[in-house]
Each structure stands twice: as structure tokens, then as C-alpha cells.
Amino acid sequence: MITVKDLTKRYARTTAVDQISFSVEKGQIVGFLGPNGAGKTTTMRMLTCFLPPTSGNASIAGFDVLEQPLEVKKRIGYLPEMPPLYQEMGTSEYLKFVGRLKGLRGAELFARIDYVLERCAIGDVRNKLLGKLSKGYRQRVGLAQAILHNPDVLILDEPTAGLDPKQINETRDLIRSLAGDHTIILSTHILPEVEQTCQQVIIINRGKLVATDSVHNLQNRARGAESVLVEVGSRNGVLDPAAVEKRLQQIPSTARVVAKQSRDNRHTFEVETAAKDGSTRADIARAIVESGWDLNELRPAAVSLEEVFLQLTKAEASVEKLAAKGGQS
Amino acid sequence: MRNIWTIYRKELNSYFVSPIAYILLLMFALIFGFFFWNAVGMFVYYGMESQMRGQMFPMNVNEQVIRPLLSNISVVGLFFIPMITMRVFAEEKRNGTIELLATSPVRDSEVIVGKWLAAVTLYATMLLFSAANFSFLFRYGNPDWKPLAIGYLGLLLQAGALLAIGTFVSTLTRNQIIAGAVTFGICLLLWVLEWVSGYETAAWARVLSYMSVITHYESFGKGVLAIKDALFYVTLIFLGLFLTARSMESLRWRS
């Protein structure tokens, strides 16, 4: 549905987006992830024909953004970072205007307006002035505007920014429910958002593509060997963490033991194992119980996208540092 | 075509839901009302004077009331036009709504023409208030309507040209005050350019005074439809709108 090839945006002194390539299948939700200033907004603006790329090309539903911008614009719904609202218009008046801009007329226009009013839960503010709406409502009117003409592709720039937790959940639910009919790209710098909403992640940092994969694969990739979190306690006498650590290291299948946290005579360790069959967990449990300690908790350590992200961007930075050093010598 | 209409309606709406339109119309009605009252008073005074002296000067409503009033409007218009156009694009840029317009399936030219037509409509509404004053002349006198109609056509053409320039200036900034001030400066300059013709007759002076928007109004004010003056305004309209289109395109390459 979306194909991007070597997309580059250069300004006088900086390169905002540097040769990014990816593609998105129909009906998917893709998270566009990166720290602030990574080039997310610039990439989205190029996809929506707001900015022309310096080089490379992008196409949406088979139409090139430079060659056939009008065809592309008919097929996208775009929610910019700042919802594009006219302060002095009422909600339904605004939707009517946007609908006409997008080419909707007559009964179809009114049917679609009713639909998005309900879908985005903004029916109760249909007659209010947009300038008087709260941030949450403004964001939802922005979303309503984007889906109004039932576009194939939705491009949402930080759709949950500035919302309270309840609104964030509602917006995520809404976005998830839109998938299938629509192909969705959403940008964010909040990692859990991607984990919860998206099937695929595109990570960019400083204008460069760092990784593109499914959420599941990325987590696995970063995890590498299996690791387990163990919390050990003792009800009789003070427990010496060094002793526990030593005991854990004696288990044949452990590769590495890292002390994580100590509090109230309870100690948490992260144990990396070489064995993939899960036998280590049984060994750990036995070792601790046999030593007379309490096993409070034993669970696999899930690698959050946060760690994946940090790892990936760190790797990128160190590669760059090496390259810079090579250049100097 | 339908897109132009959509933009036009939205634009006209935003003039009339905000106080801008009403303040402009009120100020214009006040100022013009005063001009009209003054001109008619003067006309009546000279009429009585000539009767008292027993000398019958030729008195003519068209020449002595309507014509000077029309050229007053053409100058007063210079002050109102920046206030009409300063928000046209500057506000869209500041609000971020320009992103909506630029990513909707409409052409830049449709957006520009729609916006410009709305500005011209607001100006024409303003002129209606002056027409209300003139209607009294028809009620109590017998002026010729043709020169008046041609005078109004000239006013619309002149305003159209300046509004096109103002629209262009508005695309250059996101600050309405800057857009207004620059447009005002340009309007003023285009007015005073003709002053050089007062003391200089060299070619450069004639070119400068030819560029003055006021010079080209003279024939319309007299009730003469001069094609070359009409063409001057039409050319200026096209130039202004063309520059607006270029500027919008360059926005994308720069921003």
C-alpha cells in the first residue's frame, strides 16, 4: 500500500531524512518510532505531499507523491502534530468544510459526518466552537477529519500527544479498530504505544532507518539468550546477597548472574541462561529451596521495546563513532 | 470549480463570524458617511452662493459630488485592503490549517482564487455602504448612473489588484501584523508613485507614475471605461495571484 524508496529530505545545512526505504502492506498498523527530531514528521509530510522529497520516491496505493499528488491526496487522511482546526468554526461546520474539500457531497457527506461524530465520540460537541474545545476533543476532531472521507491510508502524527491516560487508551482503541479497512502509519516517541497498537515498527534516529520489523521479532532479536528474573528472600535471619549470587552461579546452565535490586531482605537477580529448553528455571528453583531460602518470584525477563530501541540506537551511535575515528586516523 | 466555491464560502464565513468584517464595514460606513455629508453640504452651499450672486454657475451632481467621492473611496480603500488580506494565509500558517489545505485533493490555484474572491466580496460589501449614500442623490436629484457604475467597476478592479498583492504578502509570513504592515506600505507606495509626475517628465518618471494605482483610476472616476487602465488592473491581479501561487509552492520547498 505504501512504498518508500531511498527517501531523502535535505535542507540547507541539515539532512532531516536520509535514504529511508520501507513498505507497508494493506490493513496494517505501523509504528513510526524515534526520539524527537528524528525525522518522523518530515517523512510523514513527504508521504502526504506536503513537502517534496529532495531525492528518492514514495508512492501510496501505486501513485507517486511527486507525479500524481492529487491522486495520493484523495487516498490519504492526515492528522498533523497540531490538529488543523479553524478556531472560529463549529465542529460539524468544520467537518462539512473538510468533507467538501475531500470531495464528498450531498447525502454521502452528511452520512460520513454522522459516522465520524459517533466513531470519534465527538457528537456532544458538534455545535461547539473548535477554539473552545479541550485538548482531548481537539485531537479527536483532528482524527475525525482524517478518517472523514474513508481514505485507504491514515497518517497520524503523534495522535496521543497531550492526552490524559483515559483518552490515550480510547484513542488507541479507536486506532486499532480502524485497522483492516485502513492502512495506518502512526508516529510516536512513546514505546508502549507501539507495543500495544502496532504490528510493525519502523525505528528511525537522526534521519536514518535503524530497524524495521514486527514488534514480536524485534523483541526476540534483542533478547538473544533467555534470561530469568529471580527474587529471593528469607524469613529467618538476614540473607547475604553474595551467597545467593554465588549459589546461582553454581548452577551449570547459567551464563551470567546480575544483581538487580535489594530491599527489605529480598534480593532480585537477573540470570541469563545458555539452555533454551527452560530447564534452568527448574534448576534455579531447586537450588534456592534446597539452600533454605524463599523463592518469592521467578519469571522470564521480557525485553521491552524501550531496551530494544536503546540498544539499536546505541549500536548506531557506536558505529558512527568508529567511523568517525577511522576517518580521523 | 467546486473546490473554489468551497474555499470561498469558508473564507467569507470566517470574515463574518469574526469581528473583522463588521469593524471594517462600520469604520468604512462612518468615514464615507462623513465624506458624503461633507460633499453634499459643499454642493448645496455653492448652489445657494451662485443663486445669491445672481450668477448661474453650471452645477452638476456627477461632477461635483459623485466624482470626488469616488476618488475618495479609491484612496480610503488603500487603508482598508491590508486589514482584509493580512490574515488570508498568515493565519492558516500560524494555526497549522495550511497543512489541511495542502494535503487535501485541491489545487493551490483553487485555494488562492477562492480566498481572493472572498476578499473581493468583502470589499464589494463595503462599497455597498457607499452606494446606500449615493441612492439619496437619485432620490432627490437626477444624476447620470452610467459614470457611477463605471466608477464602481474601477474601484473593484483597483481593489482586486491590491487584494491580490496583499494575498501574496500574506503567504510570506505567519505574522498577521507583518503581513498587514507590508501590504499597507506597498499600497501607500503604489499611491504616491504618481507624485513624481508633478515635477519631472523624464521617461523614468513617466514609468513610475504609470505604475501608480491611482493614476489608472482617473479615467474610471470620470466615467470613462478605458481599456488600457482596465488592463493595467487585470494584469496586476494576475501578477499578484501568480506570485501567490509561486510563493505557496516555494513554501513547500523551504519550510
Coordinates of C-alpha atoms in Angstrom, one line a residue:
Chain A
M1 CA 0.0 0.0 0.0
I2 CA 2.8 2.3 0.9
T3 CA 6.2 2.0 -0.8
V4 CA 9.1 4.3 0.2
K5 CA 12.4 4.1 -1.5
D6 CA 15.6 6.0 -0.7
L7 CA 13.5 8.9 0.5
T8 CA 15.7 11.8 1.4
K9 CA 15.0 15.4 2.6
R10 CA 17.9 17.8 2.8
Y11 CA 17.7 21.3 4.0
A12 CA 20.4 23.9 3.5
R13 CA 22.6 22.6 6.3
T14 CA 21.0 19.5 7.7
T15 CA 19.7 16.2 6.3
A16 CA 16.4 15.6 8.0
V17 CA 15.6 12.3 6.4
D18 CA 18.4 10.2 4.9
Q19 CA 17.6 7.5 2.4
I20 CA 14.8 5.8 4.1
S21 CA 13.2 2.7 2.5
F22 CA 10.3 0.6 3.7
S23 CA 7.0 -0.7 2.6
V24 CA 3.7 -1.3 4.4
E25 CA 1.1 -3.9 3.5
K26 CA -2.6 -3.1 3.2
G27 CA -4.5 -3.1 6.5
Q28 CA -1.5 -2.9 8.8
I29 CA -0.8 -0.6 11.6
V30 CA 2.8 0.6 11.5
G31 CA 4.5 2.5 14.3
F32 CA 7.0 5.1 13.3
L33 CA 9.3 5.3 16.2
G34 CA 12.1 7.7 17.1
P35 CA 13.2 10.3 19.5
N36 CA 12.1 13.9 19.0
G37 CA 13.7 15.4 15.9
A38 CA 14.5 12.1 14.3
G39 CA 12.7 13.0 11.1
K40 CA 9.3 11.4 11.7
T41 CA 7.2 14.5 10.9
T42 CA 9.3 15.3 7.8
T43 CA 8.8 11.7 6.5
M44 CA 5.1 11.9 7.1
R45 CA 4.9 15.3 5.4
M46 CA 6.6 13.9 2.4
L47 CA 4.1 11.0 2.3
T48 CA 1.2 13.4 2.4
C49 CA 2.6 15.6 -0.4
F50 CA 3.1 18.5 2.0
L51 CA 6.8 18.5 1.4
P52 CA 8.5 17.3 -1.8
P53 CA 11.4 14.9 -1.2
T54 CA 14.9 16.0 -2.2
S55 CA 15.5 12.6 -3.7
G56 CA 14.1 9.1 -3.7
N57 CA 10.5 8.4 -4.1
A58 CA 7.4 7.4 -2.2
S59 CA 4.1 6.0 -3.5
I60 CA 0.8 5.4 -1.9
A61 CA -1.7 3.0 -3.5
G62 CA 0.5 2.9 -6.6
F63 CA 0.5 6.7 -7.0
D64 CA 3.8 8.6 -6.8
V65 CA 3.7 11.6 -4.4
L66 CA 5.6 13.8 -6.8
E67 CA 3.9 12.7 -10.1
Q68 CA 0.3 12.4 -9.0
P69 CA -0.2 14.3 -5.8
L70 CA -3.9 14.8 -6.3
E71 CA -4.5 11.1 -6.6
V72 CA -2.4 10.5 -3.5
K73 CA -4.2 13.2 -1.5
K74 CA -7.6 11.6 -2.4
R75 CA -6.4 8.4 -0.7
I76 CA -4.9 9.7 2.5
G77 CA -6.2 11.0 5.7
Y78 CA -3.6 13.1 7.7
L79 CA -3.6 14.2 11.2
P80 CA -0.7 16.6 11.7
E81 CA 1.1 17.1 15.0
M82 CA -1.1 20.1 15.6
P83 CA -4.7 19.3 14.6
P84 CA -5.5 21.6 11.7
L85 CA -8.6 23.3 13.2
Y86 CA -10.2 26.6 12.5
Q87 CA -10.8 28.1 15.9
E88 CA -13.9 30.1 14.8
M89 CA -15.7 27.1 13.3
G90 CA -18.2 24.8 15.0
T91 CA -17.3 21.1 14.9
S92 CA -19.9 19.9 12.4
E93 CA -19.4 23.0 10.3
Y94 CA -15.7 22.2 10.2
L95 CA -16.3 18.6 9.2
K96 CA -18.7 19.8 6.5
F97 CA -15.9 22.0 5.1
V98 CA -13.3 19.3 5.3
G99 CA -15.7 16.8 3.7
R100 CA -16.3 19.1 0.7
L101 CA -12.6 19.7 0.4
K102 CA -12.1 15.9 0.2
G103 CA -14.7 15.7 -2.5
L104 CA -17.7 14.4 -0.5
R105 CA -21.1 15.9 -1.5
G106 CA -24.8 15.7 -0.5
A107 CA -26.2 12.7 1.4
E108 CA -22.9 10.9 1.5
L109 CA -21.2 13.9 3.2
F110 CA -23.8 14.0 5.9
A111 CA -23.8 10.3 6.4
R112 CA -20.0 10.3 6.8
I113 CA -20.1 13.2 9.2
D114 CA -22.6 11.4 11.4
Y115 CA -20.4 8.3 11.2
V116 CA -17.2 10.1 12.4
L117 CA -19.1 12.1 15.0
E118 CA -20.1 8.8 16.6
R119 CA -16.9 6.9 15.9
C120 CA -14.7 9.5 17.4
A121 CA -17.2 10.2 20.3
I122 CA -17.4 13.9 19.5
G123 CA -21.2 14.0 19.0
D124 CA -21.7 16.0 22.2
V125 CA -19.5 18.9 20.9
R126 CA -20.9 19.0 17.4
N127 CA -22.2 22.6 17.8
K128 CA -19.3 23.9 19.9
L129 CA -16.7 26.2 18.6
L130 CA -13.4 24.4 17.9
G131 CA -11.4 27.1 19.7
K132 CA -13.3 26.3 22.9
L133 CA -12.6 22.6 22.9
S134 CA -10.3 20.8 25.3
K135 CA -7.1 19.2 24.0
G136 CA -8.7 15.7 24.0
Y137 CA -11.6 16.8 21.9
R138 CA -9.4 18.8 19.6
Q139 CA -7.3 15.7 19.0
R140 CA -10.4 13.6 18.3
V141 CA -11.9 16.2 15.9
G142 CA -8.5 16.0 14.2
L143 CA -8.8 12.3 13.9
A144 CA -12.4 12.6 12.7
Q145 CA -11.2 15.0 10.0
A146 CA -8.6 12.4 8.9
I147 CA -11.0 9.5 8.5
L148 CA -13.9 11.5 7.2
H149 CA -13.5 10.5 3.5
N150 CA -12.8 6.9 4.4
P151 CA -9.2 7.0 3.0
D152 CA -7.1 3.9 2.2
V153 CA -4.2 5.2 4.2
L154 CA -4.2 7.1 7.5
I155 CA -1.1 9.0 8.5
L156 CA -1.2 10.1 12.1
D157 CA 1.5 12.3 13.6
E158 CA 1.7 11.7 17.4
P159 CA -2.1 11.0 17.7
T160 CA -2.0 10.6 21.5
A161 CA 0.3 13.5 22.4
G162 CA -1.1 15.7 25.1
L163 CA -4.0 13.4 26.1
D164 CA -4.7 12.1 29.5
P165 CA -4.3 8.4 30.2
K166 CA -8.0 7.6 29.7
Q167 CA -8.1 9.5 26.4
I168 CA -4.9 7.8 25.3
N169 CA -6.5 4.4 25.8
E170 CA -9.6 5.4 24.0
T171 CA -7.6 6.8 21.1
R172 CA -5.5 3.7 20.8
D173 CA -8.7 1.5 20.8
L174 CA -10.1 3.7 18.1
I175 CA -6.9 3.4 16.0
R176 CA -6.8 -0.3 16.5
S177 CA -10.4 -0.6 15.4
L178 CA -9.7 1.3 12.2
A179 CA -7.1 -1.2 11.1
G180 CA -8.1 -3.6 8.5
D181 CA -10.1 -1.1 6.4
H182 CA -7.3 1.4 6.6
T183 CA -3.6 1.1 6.4
I184 CA -2.2 3.2 9.3
I185 CA 1.1 4.8 9.9
L186 CA 1.4 6.5 13.3
S187 CA 4.4 8.2 14.7
T188 CA 5.2 8.3 18.4
H189 CA 8.1 8.6 20.7
I190 CA 6.3 6.5 23.3
L191 CA 7.3 2.9 23.2
P192 CA 4.5 1.2 25.0
E193 CA 2.2 2.8 22.4
V194 CA 3.9 0.9 19.7
E195 CA 3.8 -2.4 21.7
Q196 CA 0.1 -2.0 22.3
T197 CA -1.1 -0.7 19.0
C198 CA 1.2 -1.7 16.1
Q199 CA 2.0 -4.8 14.3
Q200 CA 5.1 -3.5 12.6
V201 CA 7.7 -0.9 13.8
I202 CA 9.9 1.4 11.9
I203 CA 12.6 2.9 14.0
I204 CA 14.4 6.0 12.8
N205 CA 17.0 8.0 14.5
R206 CA 18.6 11.2 13.3
G207 CA 17.0 10.8 9.9
K208 CA 18.3 7.2 9.3
L209 CA 16.4 4.0 9.3
V210 CA 17.6 1.9 12.3
A211 CA 15.3 -1.1 12.1
T212 CA 12.1 -2.2 10.5
D213 CA 10.4 -5.4 11.7
S214 CA 7.4 -6.8 13.5
V215 CA 7.1 -5.9 17.2
H216 CA 7.4 -9.5 18.1
N217 CA 10.6 -10.1 16.1
L218 CA 12.3 -7.0 17.4
Q219 CA 11.7 -8.1 21.0
N220 CA 13.1 -11.5 20.3
R221 CA 16.0 -10.2 18.4
A222 CA 17.1 -8.0 21.3
R223 CA 16.5 -10.7 23.9
G224 CA 19.1 -13.2 22.4
A225 CA 19.6 -15.7 25.1
E226 CA 16.8 -16.4 27.5
S227 CA 17.0 -14.6 30.8
V228 CA 15.0 -15.0 34.1
L229 CA 14.3 -12.7 36.9
V230 CA 14.6 -14.3 40.4
E231 CA 13.6 -12.8 43.7
V232 CA 14.9 -14.5 46.7
G233 CA 14.0 -13.7 50.3
S234 CA 14.5 -15.2 53.8
R235 CA 12.1 -15.2 56.8
N236 CA 14.8 -16.4 59.3
G237 CA 17.8 -14.3 59.6
V238 CA 19.5 -11.8 57.3
L239 CA 20.1 -13.0 53.8
D240 CA 23.5 -12.4 52.3
P241 CA 23.1 -11.5 48.6
A242 CA 26.6 -12.5 47.8
A243 CA 25.9 -16.0 49.0
V244 CA 22.8 -16.2 46.8
E245 CA 24.6 -14.9 43.8
K246 CA 27.4 -17.5 44.3
R247 CA 24.8 -20.3 44.6
L248 CA 23.1 -19.2 41.4
Q249 CA 26.3 -19.2 39.5
Q250 CA 27.0 -22.7 40.6
I251 CA 24.0 -23.9 38.5
P252 CA 25.6 -25.5 35.4
S253 CA 23.3 -23.8 32.8
T254 CA 23.6 -20.2 34.0
A255 CA 25.8 -17.9 31.8
R256 CA 25.7 -14.8 33.9
V257 CA 24.1 -13.5 37.1
V258 CA 23.4 -9.9 37.7
A259 CA 22.2 -8.4 41.0
K260 CA 19.3 -6.1 40.2
Q261 CA 17.7 -4.9 43.4
S262 CA 17.9 -5.4 47.2
R263 CA 15.2 -4.3 49.6
D264 CA 13.8 -5.5 52.9
N265 CA 15.9 -8.6 52.9
R266 CA 14.7 -9.5 49.4
H267 CA 17.1 -9.7 46.5
T268 CA 16.4 -9.7 42.8
F269 CA 18.8 -11.2 40.3
E270 CA 18.7 -11.5 36.6
V271 CA 20.0 -14.8 35.4
E272 CA 21.0 -15.3 31.8
T273 CA 21.0 -18.9 30.7
A274 CA 22.5 -20.8 27.8
A275 CA 19.9 -23.5 27.8
K276 CA 16.9 -22.8 25.6
D277 CA 14.6 -25.5 26.9
G278 CA 13.6 -23.8 30.2
S279 CA 15.3 -26.4 32.4
T280 CA 17.3 -23.6 34.1
R281 CA 14.2 -22.3 35.8
A282 CA 13.6 -25.7 37.5
D283 CA 17.3 -25.8 38.5
I284 CA 17.1 -22.3 40.0
A285 CA 14.0 -23.1 42.0
R286 CA 15.5 -26.3 43.4
A287 CA 18.8 -24.6 44.2
I288 CA 17.2 -21.9 46.2
V289 CA 14.7 -24.0 48.1
E290 CA 17.4 -26.5 49.0
S291 CA 19.6 -23.7 50.4
G292 CA 16.7 -22.9 52.8
W293 CA 15.8 -19.6 51.2
D294 CA 12.4 -18.5 50.0
L295 CA 11.7 -18.2 46.3
N296 CA 9.4 -15.2 46.0
E297 CA 9.3 -14.8 42.3
L298 CA 10.6 -16.5 39.2
R299 CA 9.7 -15.1 35.8
P300 CA 11.1 -14.7 32.3
A301 CA 12.5 -11.2 31.8
A302 CA 10.5 -9.6 29.0
V303 CA 12.6 -7.3 26.9
S304 CA 10.7 -4.1 26.4
L305 CA 10.8 -2.2 23.2
E306 CA 12.5 0.5 25.2
E307 CA 15.6 -1.6 25.6
V308 CA 15.4 -2.7 22.0
F309 CA 15.3 0.9 21.0
L310 CA 18.1 2.0 23.2
Q311 CA 20.2 -1.0 22.0
L312 CA 19.6 -0.3 18.4
T313 CA 20.2 3.5 18.6
K314 CA 23.3 2.9 20.8
A315 CA 24.7 0.4 18.3
E316 CA 24.1 3.0 15.6
A317 CA 25.9 5.7 17.6
S318 CA 29.0 3.5 18.3
V319 CA 29.2 2.5 14.6
E320 CA 29.2 6.2 13.8
K321 CA 31.9 6.9 16.4
L322 CA 34.1 4.1 15.0
A323 CA 33.6 5.5 11.5
A324 CA 34.5 9.0 12.7
K325 CA 37.6 7.7 14.4
G326 CA 38.6 5.8 11.2
G327 CA 38.2 8.9 9.3
Q328 CA 40.5 10.9 11.6
S329 CA 43.4 8.4 11.7
Chain B
M1 CA -14.6 24.9 -9.7
R2 CA -16.5 23.3 -6.8
N3 CA -13.4 23.5 -4.7
I4 CA -13.1 27.2 -5.3
W5 CA -16.7 27.6 -4.2
T6 CA -15.9 25.5 -1.0
I7 CA -12.9 27.6 -0.1
Y8 CA -14.8 30.8 -1.0
R9 CA -17.7 30.0 1.3
K10 CA -15.5 29.0 4.2
E11 CA -13.4 32.2 3.8
L12 CA -16.3 34.5 3.6
N13 CA -17.8 32.8 6.6
S14 CA -14.6 33.3 8.6
Y15 CA -14.7 37.1 7.8
F16 CA -18.3 37.3 9.1
V17 CA -18.1 35.1 12.2
S18 CA -15.1 37.1 13.4
P19 CA -15.5 40.8 14.2
I20 CA -13.1 41.7 11.3
A21 CA -15.9 42.2 8.7
Y22 CA -18.2 44.2 11.0
I23 CA -15.4 46.5 12.2
L24 CA -14.3 47.2 8.6
L25 CA -17.8 47.8 7.4
L26 CA -18.6 50.1 10.3
M27 CA -15.5 52.1 10.0
F28 CA -16.0 52.5 6.3
A29 CA -19.6 53.5 6.7
L30 CA -18.7 56.1 9.2
I31 CA -15.8 57.6 7.2
F32 CA -17.8 57.5 3.9
G33 CA -20.9 58.9 5.6
F34 CA -18.8 61.9 6.7
F35 CA -17.4 62.4 3.2
F36 CA -20.8 62.2 1.7
W37 CA -22.3 64.6 4.2
N38 CA -19.4 67.0 3.6
A39 CA -19.6 66.8 -0.2
V40 CA -23.4 67.3 -0.3
G41 CA -23.1 70.2 2.1
M42 CA -20.5 71.8 0.0
F43 CA -22.6 71.3 -3.1
V44 CA -25.7 72.9 -1.5
Y45 CA -23.6 75.8 -0.2
Y46 CA -22.1 76.6 -3.7
G47 CA -25.6 76.2 -5.2
M48 CA -27.0 78.8 -2.8
E49 CA -24.0 81.1 -3.2
S50 CA -24.4 81.1 -7.0
Q51 CA -28.0 81.9 -6.7
M52 CA -27.5 84.7 -4.3
R53 CA -24.9 86.4 -6.6
G54 CA -27.3 86.0 -9.4
Q55 CA -24.6 84.2 -11.4
M56 CA -25.6 80.8 -12.6
F57 CA -22.6 78.5 -12.4
P58 CA -23.2 75.2 -14.1
M59 CA -24.0 72.8 -11.2
N60 CA -23.6 69.0 -11.8
V61 CA -24.1 66.3 -9.2
N62 CA -22.0 63.8 -11.2
E63 CA -19.0 66.2 -11.5
Q64 CA -19.2 67.9 -8.1
V65 CA -20.4 65.1 -5.8
I66 CA -20.0 61.7 -7.2
R67 CA -16.7 62.0 -8.9
P68 CA -14.7 63.4 -5.9
L69 CA -16.4 60.9 -3.6
L70 CA -15.4 58.0 -5.8
S71 CA -11.8 59.1 -5.8
N72 CA -12.0 59.4 -2.0
I73 CA -13.1 55.8 -1.8
S74 CA -10.2 54.7 -4.0
V75 CA -7.8 56.3 -1.6
V76 CA -9.6 55.2 1.6
G77 CA -9.6 51.7 0.1
L78 CA -5.8 51.6 0.3
F79 CA -6.1 51.7 4.1
F80 CA -8.7 49.0 4.4
I81 CA -7.2 46.5 2.0
P82 CA -4.3 45.4 4.3
M83 CA -6.8 44.7 7.0
I84 CA -8.7 42.4 4.7
T85 CA -5.8 40.4 3.4
M86 CA -3.4 40.3 6.3
R87 CA -4.9 37.1 7.7
V88 CA -5.6 35.3 4.5
F89 CA -2.6 32.9 4.6
A90 CA -0.7 34.2 7.7
E91 CA -3.5 32.8 9.9
E92 CA -3.5 29.4 8.1
K93 CA 0.2 29.1 8.6
R94 CA 0.1 30.0 12.3
N95 CA -2.9 27.7 13.0
G96 CA -1.3 24.8 11.0
T97 CA -4.5 24.6 8.9
I98 CA -2.3 25.2 5.9
E99 CA -1.4 21.5 6.3
L100 CA -5.0 20.6 5.9
L101 CA -5.4 22.6 2.7
A102 CA -2.1 21.4 1.3
T103 CA -2.8 17.7 1.9
S104 CA -6.4 17.8 0.6
P105 CA -7.1 17.0 -3.0
V106 CA -7.4 20.6 -4.2
R107 CA -5.0 22.6 -6.3
D108 CA -3.1 25.6 -4.9
S109 CA -4.7 27.8 -7.5
E110 CA -8.2 26.8 -6.4
V111 CA -7.3 27.8 -2.8
I112 CA -5.8 31.1 -3.9
V113 CA -8.6 32.1 -6.2
G114 CA -11.3 31.1 -3.6
K115 CA -9.6 33.2 -1.0
W116 CA -9.1 36.2 -3.3
L117 CA -12.7 36.1 -4.4
A118 CA -13.9 36.2 -0.8
A119 CA -11.7 39.2 -0.1
V120 CA -13.1 41.0 -3.2
T121 CA -16.6 40.1 -2.0
L122 CA -15.9 41.7 1.4
Y123 CA -14.6 44.8 -0.3
A124 CA -17.7 44.9 -2.6
T125 CA -19.9 44.7 0.5
M126 CA -18.1 47.7 1.9
L127 CA -18.8 49.5 -1.3
L128 CA -22.5 48.8 -0.9
F129 CA -22.5 51.1 2.1
S130 CA -21.3 53.9 -0.1
A131 CA -23.9 53.0 -2.7
A132 CA -26.6 53.4 0.0
N133 CA -25.4 57.0 0.4
F134 CA -25.5 57.6 -3.3
S135 CA -29.0 56.4 -3.5
F136 CA -30.1 59.6 -1.8
L137 CA -28.8 61.5 -4.7
F138 CA -31.1 59.6 -7.0
R139 CA -34.0 60.1 -4.7
Y140 CA -33.6 63.9 -4.5
G141 CA -31.7 64.7 -7.7
N142 CA -31.2 63.3 -11.2
P143 CA -27.6 62.2 -11.6
D144 CA -26.4 60.1 -14.5
W145 CA -26.0 56.4 -13.4
K146 CA -23.5 55.3 -16.0
P147 CA -20.4 57.2 -14.8
L148 CA -21.3 55.9 -11.3
A149 CA -21.4 52.3 -12.5
I150 CA -18.1 52.7 -14.3
G151 CA -16.6 54.3 -11.3
Y152 CA -17.6 51.3 -9.2
L153 CA -16.2 48.9 -11.7
G154 CA -12.9 50.8 -11.5
L155 CA -12.9 50.6 -7.7
L156 CA -13.5 46.9 -7.8
L157 CA -10.7 46.4 -10.3
Q158 CA -8.3 48.6 -8.3
A159 CA -9.2 46.7 -5.1
G160 CA -8.9 43.4 -6.9
A161 CA -5.3 44.2 -7.8
L162 CA -4.3 45.4 -4.4
L163 CA -6.1 42.5 -2.7
A164 CA -4.1 40.1 -4.9
I165 CA -0.9 41.8 -3.8
G166 CA -2.0 41.6 -0.2
T167 CA -2.8 37.9 -0.6
F168 CA 0.7 37.4 -1.9
V169 CA 2.3 39.3 1.0
S170 CA 0.2 37.2 3.4
T171 CA 1.9 34.0 2.2
L172 CA 5.3 35.3 3.1
T173 CA 4.8 35.3 6.9
R174 CA 2.9 33.7 9.7
N175 CA 2.6 37.0 11.5
Q176 CA -0.6 38.9 10.6
I177 CA 0.8 42.3 11.7
I178 CA 3.8 42.0 9.5
A179 CA 1.6 41.0 6.5
G180 CA -0.7 43.9 7.2
A181 CA 2.1 46.4 7.6
V182 CA 4.0 45.3 4.5
T183 CA 0.8 45.4 2.4
F184 CA 0.0 48.8 3.7
G185 CA 3.4 50.1 2.8
I186 CA 3.0 48.7 -0.8
C187 CA -0.4 50.2 -1.2
L188 CA 0.8 53.6 0.0
L189 CA 3.8 53.4 -2.3
L190 CA 1.7 52.5 -5.3
W191 CA -0.4 55.5 -4.5
V192 CA 2.3 58.2 -4.1
L193 CA 4.3 57.0 -7.1
E194 CA 2.3 59.4 -9.3
W195 CA 3.7 62.4 -7.3
V196 CA 6.9 62.3 -9.4
S197 CA 4.8 63.4 -12.4
G198 CA 4.3 66.7 -10.7
Y199 CA 7.8 68.0 -11.3
E200 CA 9.5 65.5 -13.7
T201 CA 8.6 64.5 -17.2
A202 CA 11.6 62.2 -18.0
A203 CA 10.9 58.6 -19.1
W204 CA 11.6 57.1 -15.6
A205 CA 9.2 59.5 -14.0
R206 CA 6.5 58.6 -16.5
V207 CA 7.1 54.9 -15.9
L208 CA 6.9 55.4 -12.1
S209 CA 3.8 57.4 -12.3
Y210 CA 2.3 54.9 -14.7
M211 CA 2.8 52.2 -12.0
S212 CA 0.7 54.2 -9.6
V213 CA -2.7 52.5 -9.0
I214 CA -4.3 55.9 -8.5
T215 CA -3.3 57.3 -12.0
H216 CA -5.3 54.5 -13.6
Y217 CA -8.3 55.3 -11.6
E218 CA -8.7 58.8 -13.1
S219 CA -10.5 57.7 -16.2
F220 CA -12.9 55.4 -14.3
G221 CA -13.6 58.3 -12.0
K222 CA -14.6 60.5 -14.9
G223 CA -17.0 57.7 -16.1
V224 CA -14.8 56.7 -19.0
L225 CA -14.1 53.0 -19.5
A226 CA -10.5 53.0 -20.7
I227 CA -9.4 49.6 -21.8
K228 CA -5.7 50.3 -21.1
D229 CA -6.4 51.2 -17.5
A230 CA -8.7 48.2 -17.0
L231 CA -5.9 46.0 -18.5
F232 CA -3.4 47.5 -16.0
Y233 CA -5.5 46.4 -13.1
V234 CA -6.2 43.0 -14.6
T235 CA -2.5 42.5 -15.2
L236 CA -1.8 43.4 -11.6
I237 CA -4.4 40.9 -10.4
F238 CA -2.8 38.1 -12.4
L239 CA 0.6 39.1 -11.3
G240 CA -0.4 39.1 -7.6
L241 CA -2.2 35.8 -7.8
F242 CA 0.7 34.3 -9.8
L243 CA 3.2 35.4 -7.2
T244 CA 0.9 33.9 -4.5
A245 CA 1.0 30.6 -6.3
R246 CA 4.8 30.6 -6.7
S247 CA 5.1 31.6 -3.1
M248 CA 2.9 28.7 -1.9
E249 CA 4.9 26.3 -4.0
S250 CA 8.2 27.6 -2.6
L251 CA 6.8 27.3 0.9
R252 CA 6.9 23.5 0.4
W253 CA 10.5 23.6 -0.8
R254 CA 11.6 25.8 2.0
S255 CA 9.7 25.0 5.2

